[in-house]
C-alpha cells in the first residue's frame, strides 16, 4: 500500500508543475511582483464559486486566476492540487477534517471582493499545520506544497480571511448548548481505527505537550505499536512521592468500549486542563497517569473488519455489531488469550502461603514460563509493569457489567467458583467499590439490566468467586509488583454500536475520574539513610497484611490502606528496622505522609536468603533472552547491524560457566 501511495503522490507531484502549462514563473513569485504568468488580455475577475469540492465555503464569490495560477474553474478542477486535496482528505481517515479541505479550498478558490482577491490567513495555516503534523506523519506524507503557509497565505495585517471561521463558530455554538454539568470538551464519539487512534493520541499529546507525551512499550505480533499516552505535570519523569497509575483496555481485541473510553479520556484530560478545570488540573498535577488504550491492536483489526462486513447491505444477516459477540478478535494474532498468558504466580503463592517467612510480594517469574508461548504483547506489558512504580491499575473489558478484583485464580484449582481473597482483600474491595459506585448504573438494584447477576453485591465480586482462571494480568500485578489492579467489565455488548458510545462515556466518565483520584489514599513517604539518601528496594510492611511494598529508585513508596490504625515497619538489607503506629481518619482526603530513617547495621547471614526468593532473583527477567527482540527497535541502529545473542547466552553469563566450544561455534 505504501508503495502504491508513493507512486500516486509522485505522479501527482510531477503533474503539479505541468498544469497549467502557460506558467513561466512560480505563482508565489508572481504575487511578489517578480514575474508574471498572465497572458495578454488576462484580468482577475470575480466569479461565482462553483468548485465542486468547495461549494460549502462561507463565501459565494471567488477569483481567477487563483493563487496557484489556474486561469479558470476548469483549470482548477483538472489540476493536480485539487485531486491531491481529495486524496489527502481520504487518506487522513477523518483526522483534520474538514479543516484540511477548507484550508485547501481557500487557496484553490480564494474569496473575491471588489475585483480583488482576499488571501487566507497565515496564522490559520500555521496553527493547522502544527495540529495536523501527527496525522500526516501517520501516513508518511509531507505537508502539501500548495499549502505552504509562507508563500500562499497573508498576515492578519494584510486583511486576510480565516477559512475556518465558520467552522469555529459552529463548534462554539455546539459547545454553548452543553449544560454546565456536561463536559466542555467536544469529543467526536465514533470508533477509531488503529491509525486514527495513534494519530489522535499523538495530536492530543502535541496539544498538551507541557503535561503529556506518548511512548511505545513495544509492538504487537503484527508489528503495531502498543502506544501509551502519559499525563503528568512533568511528563516523562517520575516525581518523588507522585503516585503512578495505569489504565489498560482492549486486552481482548473484540472488547472495544474500554478502548474508546480511554481515547476519549485522553482528549478530555488534555482539553479540560487547558480550559482551567480545577479538578482535572489537580488530578494531573498530583498524579502520573499512563493510558494504554489498546493492548491488542491486532485483535481489534480482526473484530472491526468483521463488524464492517456484517454491515454490508448485500449480506442477508444484518446483525451488525451484535454478531461479533464473543470470540472473533478476542485473541492476539498468535491465537493467544493475553489474559491467560501471564506467569501463573498465584499457584506459587498458594503452595507457599503457609510458610511464615515467605514473601508474597515480588514473586519472581519461574524459568519454566519462558519456554512456553509468550506473546509479544504480554512481554511488553510485563516489562512496562516492572519499569515503573505503579500503585494501582484498572483493566477495562466487556461481556458483563461488574468490577472484579484478585485473586482471579481459585485457591483450589478444582473449584471453578470459590472465594479466593488476597491479603489486601479490604483495600481491593474498596477500589472496586470506588468504580462501581461512581458508575451510573453498575451498583444499583435493577434486576432487569445488564449485570443484574451482581446486584446483591452492588456490582463488585472477587474474581475467582465469579470464575477461576490462571495466568491473568491482575494476579500478576499483585504478586510481582506493588500494583493493585481491578478488572472492569463495562457492559454486556462487547462491540456496541456508535450510537451507544456517548451514553457509555456519560456512564463511565465519573467512575474513571474517581478511580484516578482514589490513588491518593492510605500512606506515602520516603525511606532514607542517615545521609538523606533514598534507599531503593526497602520493604514497607503492615501488621496484619501479609503483603509488603518496596521503595522506588529514590526511596519513595505508596501503600494503599483503608481508614483505621496501622502499624508500619520499614526495613532494608544492611539497615535497621523501624516501626511506626499510624492512624488514618475516615475523612482523610489525601495520603498521609510517613517517612522512615534507617541506620546501617552489619549484615548477618540469614537462612531465609537461601530458602526463599530474594530481590536479586526478582531482578532476573527473560533470563534466556528469548523474547527481548519483541521489545527492541529494528536490527539496525545508526547504520550498525546488531548481532542477537542466542537464547543460552545469558544462562552461561550469569552462571559463570564457560559454554562448550561446539556451542560457541554455532553462533
Tab-separated table of N, CA and C in Angstrom, residues 104-199:
chain	number	residue	atom	x	y	z
A	104	UNK	N	-7.453	24.041	1.982
A	104	UNK	CA	-7.075	23.865	0.587
A	104	UNK	C	-7.987	24.630	-0.352
A	105	UNK	N	-9.275	24.630	-0.054
A	105	UNK	CA	-10.228	25.365	-0.900
A	105	UNK	C	-9.985	26.868	-0.845
A	106	UNK	N	-9.506	27.363	0.300
A	106	UNK	CA	-9.241	28.799	0.399
A	106	UNK	C	-8.062	29.212	-0.464
A	107	UNK	N	-7.225	28.252	-0.858
A	107	UNK	CA	-6.120	28.533	-1.789
A	107	UNK	C	-6.596	28.354	-3.228
A	108	UNK	N	-7.301	27.266	-3.484
A	108	UNK	CA	-7.786	26.994	-4.841
A	108	UNK	C	-8.862	27.996	-5.271
A	109	UNK	N	-9.673	28.436	-4.335
A	109	UNK	CA	-10.769	29.351	-4.662
A	109	UNK	C	-10.885	30.400	-3.565
A	110	UNK	N	-9.950	31.349	-3.548
A	110	UNK	CA	-9.945	32.398	-2.526
A	110	UNK	C	-11.140	33.322	-2.724
A	111	UNK	N	-11.644	33.925	-1.647
A	111	UNK	CA	-12.774	34.851	-1.800
A	111	UNK	C	-12.384	36.105	-2.576
A	112	UNK	N	-13.361	36.688	-3.212
A	112	UNK	CA	-13.134	37.878	-4.038
A	112	UNK	C	-14.074	38.993	-3.575
A	113	UNK	N	-13.529	40.195	-3.482
A	113	UNK	CA	-14.335	41.357	-3.100
A	113	UNK	C	-13.868	42.571	-3.883
A	114	UNK	N	-14.796	43.237	-4.560
A	114	UNK	CA	-14.486	44.430	-5.360
A	114	UNK	C	-13.385	44.155	-6.375
A	115	UNK	N	-13.447	42.978	-6.993
A	115	UNK	CA	-12.480	42.637	-8.020
A	115	UNK	C	-11.100	42.286	-7.499
A	116	UNK	N	-10.951	42.112	-6.192
A	116	UNK	CA	-9.645	41.800	-5.615
A	116	UNK	C	-9.718	40.505	-4.801
A	117	UNK	N	-8.618	39.772	-4.851
A	117	UNK	CA	-8.516	38.518	-4.100
A	117	UNK	C	-8.200	38.806	-2.636
A	118	UNK	N	-8.859	38.062	-1.756
A	118	UNK	CA	-8.535	38.123	-0.326
A	118	UNK	C	-7.853	36.801	0.038
A	119	UNK	N	-6.587	36.859	0.407
A	119	UNK	CA	-5.832	35.633	0.673
A	119	UNK	C	-6.164	35.069	2.054
A	120	UNK	N	-6.058	33.775	2.234
A	120	UNK	CA	-6.304	33.163	3.547
A	120	UNK	C	-5.203	33.534	4.544
A	121	UNK	N	-5.516	33.420	5.835
A	121	UNK	CA	-4.599	33.873	6.891
A	121	UNK	C	-3.476	32.873	7.147
A	122	UNK	N	-2.271	33.404	7.246
A	122	UNK	CA	-1.098	32.581	7.541
A	122	UNK	C	-1.208	31.974	8.940
A	123	UNK	N	-1.764	32.714	9.891
A	123	UNK	CA	-1.875	32.205	11.263
A	123	UNK	C	-2.747	30.950	11.318
A	124	UNK	N	-3.809	30.913	10.516
A	124	UNK	CA	-4.669	29.727	10.461
A	124	UNK	C	-3.908	28.542	9.889
A	125	UNK	N	-3.142	28.799	8.821
A	125	UNK	CA	-2.352	27.734	8.197
A	125	UNK	C	-1.306	27.190	9.159
A	126	UNK	N	-0.597	28.096	9.846
A	126	UNK	CA	0.447	27.665	10.788
A	126	UNK	C	-0.138	26.812	11.908
A	127	UNK	N	-1.284	27.245	12.449
A	127	UNK	CA	-1.903	26.511	13.553
A	127	UNK	C	-2.370	25.122	13.105
A	128	UNK	N	-2.963	25.052	11.904
A	128	UNK	CA	-3.456	23.766	11.421
A	128	UNK	C	-2.304	22.828	11.077
A	129	UNK	N	-1.237	23.390	10.524
A	129	UNK	CA	-0.081	22.550	10.194
A	129	UNK	C	0.507	21.921	11.455
A	130	UNK	N	0.582	22.693	12.519
A	130	UNK	CA	1.091	22.156	13.776
A	130	UNK	C	0.148	21.103	14.340
A	131	UNK	N	-1.150	21.387	14.274
A	131	UNK	CA	-2.140	20.490	14.852
A	131	UNK	C	-2.251	19.180	14.080
A	132	UNK	N	-1.989	19.218	12.772
A	132	UNK	CA	-2.167	18.035	11.923
A	132	UNK	C	-0.861	17.327	11.583
A	133	UNK	N	0.242	17.783	12.174
A	133	UNK	CA	1.537	17.188	11.835
A	133	UNK	C	1.549	15.685	12.073
A	134	UNK	N	0.955	15.242	13.184
A	134	UNK	CA	0.984	13.814	13.508
A	134	UNK	C	0.084	13.006	12.581
A	135	UNK	N	-0.978	13.624	12.090
A	135	UNK	CA	-1.855	12.918	11.146
A	135	UNK	C	-1.110	12.638	9.844
A	136	UNK	N	-0.349	13.613	9.355
A	136	UNK	CA	0.438	13.401	8.138
A	136	UNK	C	1.590	12.433	8.398
A	137	UNK	N	2.164	12.510	9.593
A	137	UNK	CA	3.248	11.590	9.943
A	137	UNK	C	2.759	10.152	9.930
A	138	UNK	N	1.519	9.934	10.376
A	138	UNK	CA	0.991	8.565	10.456
A	138	UNK	C	0.796	7.930	9.088
A	139	UNK	N	0.674	8.747	8.023
A	139	UNK	CA	0.557	8.184	6.665
A	139	UNK	C	1.833	8.435	5.861
A	140	UNK	N	2.914	8.799	6.568
A	140	UNK	CA	4.230	9.005	5.933
A	140	UNK	C	4.156	10.019	4.791
A	141	UNK	N	3.535	11.141	5.041
A	141	UNK	CA	3.357	12.136	3.990
A	141	UNK	C	3.768	13.510	4.492
A	142	UNK	N	4.446	14.276	3.641
A	142	UNK	CA	4.848	15.635	3.990
A	142	UNK	C	3.663	16.585	3.841
A	143	UNK	N	3.762	17.745	4.469
A	143	UNK	CA	2.731	18.770	4.338
A	143	UNK	C	2.642	19.191	2.873
A	144	UNK	N	1.440	19.301	2.309
A	144	UNK	CA	1.297	19.601	0.875
A	144	UNK	C	1.969	20.921	0.482
A	145	UNK	N	2.674	20.911	-0.646
A	145	UNK	CA	3.427	22.093	-1.083
A	145	UNK	C	2.516	23.277	-1.365
A	146	UNK	N	1.284	23.007	-1.868
A	146	UNK	CA	0.406	24.120	-2.240
A	146	UNK	C	-0.286	24.742	-1.025
A	147	UNK	N	0.027	24.201	0.177
A	147	UNK	CA	-0.447	24.824	1.410
A	147	UNK	C	0.734	25.423	2.176
A	148	UNK	N	1.740	25.847	1.442
A	148	UNK	CA	2.909	26.499	2.032
A	148	UNK	C	2.453	27.780	2.738
A	149	UNK	N	2.550	27.800	4.049
A	149	UNK	CA	1.990	28.902	4.841
A	149	UNK	C	2.674	30.238	4.546
A	150	UNK	N	3.949	30.219	4.232
A	150	UNK	CA	4.672	31.467	3.983
A	150	UNK	C	4.425	31.997	2.575
A	151	UNK	N	4.209	31.111	1.628
A	151	UNK	CA	4.145	31.532	0.231
A	151	UNK	C	2.734	31.927	-0.215
A	152	UNK	N	1.722	31.172	0.218
A	152	UNK	CA	0.384	31.364	-0.335
A	152	UNK	C	-0.616	31.991	0.643
A	153	UNK	N	-0.155	32.389	1.803
A	153	UNK	CA	-1.053	32.939	2.814
A	153	UNK	C	-0.584	34.325	3.230
A	154	UNK	N	-1.479	35.110	3.795
A	154	UNK	CA	-1.172	36.500	4.153
A	154	UNK	C	-1.298	36.689	5.658
A	155	UNK	N	-0.741	37.777	6.146
A	155	UNK	CA	-0.812	38.088	7.576
A	155	UNK	C	-2.141	38.752	7.906
A	156	UNK	N	-2.444	38.810	9.192
A	156	UNK	CA	-3.683	39.454	9.626
A	156	UNK	C	-3.695	40.935	9.241
A	157	UNK	N	-2.511	41.563	9.258
A	157	UNK	CA	-2.417	42.981	8.932
A	157	UNK	C	-2.757	43.257	7.465
A	158	UNK	N	-2.620	42.245	6.625
A	158	UNK	CA	-2.909	42.417	5.201
A	158	UNK	C	-4.386	42.203	4.875
A	159	UNK	N	-5.191	42.023	5.889
A	159	UNK	CA	-6.624	41.853	5.660
A	159	UNK	C	-6.994	40.495	5.116
A	160	UNK	N	-6.413	39.461	5.695
A	160	UNK	CA	-6.670	38.100	5.225
A	160	UNK	C	-8.016	37.606	5.737
A	161	UNK	N	-8.417	36.432	5.259
A	161	UNK	CA	-9.666	35.811	5.698
A	161	UNK	C	-9.339	34.467	6.355
A	162	UNK	N	-10.029	34.171	7.453
A	162	UNK	CA	-9.845	32.894	8.145
A	162	UNK	C	-10.799	31.875	7.531
A	163	UNK	N	-10.295	30.889	6.779
A	163	UNK	CA	-11.189	29.925	6.120
A	163	UNK	C	-11.909	29.001	7.098
A	164	UNK	N	-11.441	28.973	8.355
A	164	UNK	CA	-12.061	28.091	9.343
A	164	UNK	C	-12.974	28.853	10.294
A	165	UNK	N	-13.218	30.147	10.021
A	165	UNK	CA	-14.012	30.965	10.942
A	165	UNK	C	-15.415	30.405	11.128
A	166	UNK	N	-16.058	30.011	10.042
A	166	UNK	CA	-17.409	29.475	10.146
A	166	UNK	C	-17.452	28.184	10.929
A	167	UNK	N	-16.483	27.311	10.685
A	167	UNK	CA	-16.409	26.037	11.400
A	167	UNK	C	-16.213	26.275	12.897
A	168	UNK	N	-15.321	27.207	13.242
A	168	UNK	CA	-15.063	27.515	14.651
A	168	UNK	C	-16.321	28.069	15.316
A	169	UNK	N	-17.060	28.910	14.584
A	169	UNK	CA	-18.289	29.482	15.142
A	169	UNK	C	-19.321	28.395	15.426
A	170	UNK	N	-19.420	27.436	14.508
A	170	UNK	CA	-20.382	26.345	14.718
A	170	UNK	C	-19.981	25.481	15.910
A	171	UNK	N	-18.669	25.268	16.074
A	171	UNK	CA	-18.192	24.489	17.211
A	171	UNK	C	-18.483	25.200	18.533
A	172	UNK	N	-18.279	26.525	18.543
A	172	UNK	CA	-18.565	27.293	19.755
A	172	UNK	C	-20.053	27.259	20.082
A	173	UNK	N	-20.880	27.333	19.045
A	173	UNK	CA	-22.320	27.257	19.261
A	173	UNK	C	-22.706	25.903	19.838
A	174	UNK	N	-22.097	24.843	19.289
A	174	UNK	CA	-22.373	23.495	19.789
A	174	UNK	C	-21.945	23.369	21.247
A	175	UNK	N	-20.811	23.976	21.576
A	175	UNK	CA	-20.315	23.909	22.951
A	175	UNK	C	-21.251	24.646	23.906
A	176	UNK	N	-21.814	25.765	23.449
A	176	UNK	CA	-22.692	26.564	24.309
A	176	UNK	C	-23.981	25.828	24.653
A	177	UNK	N	-24.334	24.813	23.868
A	177	UNK	CA	-25.572	24.069	24.112
A	177	UNK	C	-25.433	23.063	25.245
A	178	UNK	N	-24.191	22.773	25.622
A	178	UNK	CA	-23.997	21.841	26.732
A	178	UNK	C	-24.371	22.527	28.041
A	179	UNK	N	-24.972	21.814	28.934
A	179	UNK	CA	-25.239	22.359	30.255
A	179	UNK	C	-23.943	22.399	31.042
A	180	UNK	N	-23.967	23.057	32.191
A	180	UNK	CA	-22.756	23.181	32.995
A	180	UNK	C	-22.296	21.827	33.524
A	181	UNK	N	-23.217	20.879	33.580
A	181	UNK	CA	-22.851	19.558	34.081
A	181	UNK	C	-22.189	18.694	33.013
A	182	UNK	N	-22.291	19.097	31.755
A	182	UNK	CA	-21.718	18.312	30.672
A	182	UNK	C	-20.262	18.713	30.441
A	183	UNK	N	-19.467	17.823	29.849
A	183	UNK	CA	-18.077	18.197	29.564
A	183	UNK	C	-18.015	19.350	28.572
A	184	UNK	N	-17.121	20.283	28.839
A	184	UNK	CA	-16.967	21.407	27.917
A	184	UNK	C	-16.077	21.033	26.745
A	185	UNK	N	-15.411	19.907	26.856
A	185	UNK	CA	-14.586	19.423	25.757
A	185	UNK	C	-15.476	18.741	24.716
A	186	UNK	N	-15.320	19.128	23.465
A	186	UNK	CA	-16.079	18.498	22.390
A	186	UNK	C	-15.320	17.265	21.912
A	187	UNK	N	-15.953	16.106	21.986
A	187	UNK	CA	-15.340	14.846	21.574
A	187	UNK	C	-16.204	14.235	20.486
A	188	UNK	N	-15.567	13.681	19.477
A	188	UNK	CA	-16.296	13.001	18.413
A	188	UNK	C	-16.471	11.547	18.826
A	189	UNK	N	-17.703	11.180	19.153
A	189	UNK	CA	-17.967	9.852	19.709
A	189	UNK	C	-18.194	8.847	18.581
A	190	UNK	N	-17.087	8.467	17.961
A	190	UNK	CA	-17.095	7.473	16.894
A	190	UNK	C	-15.980	6.478	17.168
A	191	UNK	N	-16.013	5.351	16.467
A	191	UNK	CA	-14.918	4.391	16.573
A	191	UNK	C	-13.710	4.894	15.796
A	192	UNK	N	-12.539	4.578	16.291
A	192	UNK	CA	-11.301	4.976	15.624
A	192	UNK	C	-10.521	3.733	15.219
A	193	UNK	N	-10.029	3.727	13.992
A	193	UNK	CA	-9.140	2.646	13.550
A	193	UNK	C	-7.827	2.764	14.314
A	194	UNK	N	-6.955	1.772	14.171
A	194	UNK	CA	-5.656	1.850	14.832
A	194	UNK	C	-4.893	3.088	14.382
A	195	UNK	N	-4.899	3.361	13.072
A	195	UNK	CA	-4.199	4.537	12.556
A	195	UNK	C	-4.782	5.817	13.128
A	196	UNK	N	-6.096	5.906	13.161
A	196	UNK	CA	-6.747	7.092	13.723
A	196	UNK	C	-6.440	7.240	15.207
A	197	UNK	N	-6.444	6.119	15.926
A	197	UNK	CA	-6.158	6.164	17.357
A	197	UNK	C	-4.749	6.680	17.616
A	198	UNK	N	-3.762	6.144	16.876
A	198	UNK	CA	-2.385	6.598	17.056
A	198	UNK	C	-2.271	8.090	16.770
A	199	UNK	N	-2.872	8.511	15.668
A	199	UNK	CA	-2.798	9.914	15.280
A	199	UNK	C	-3.476	10.808	16.310
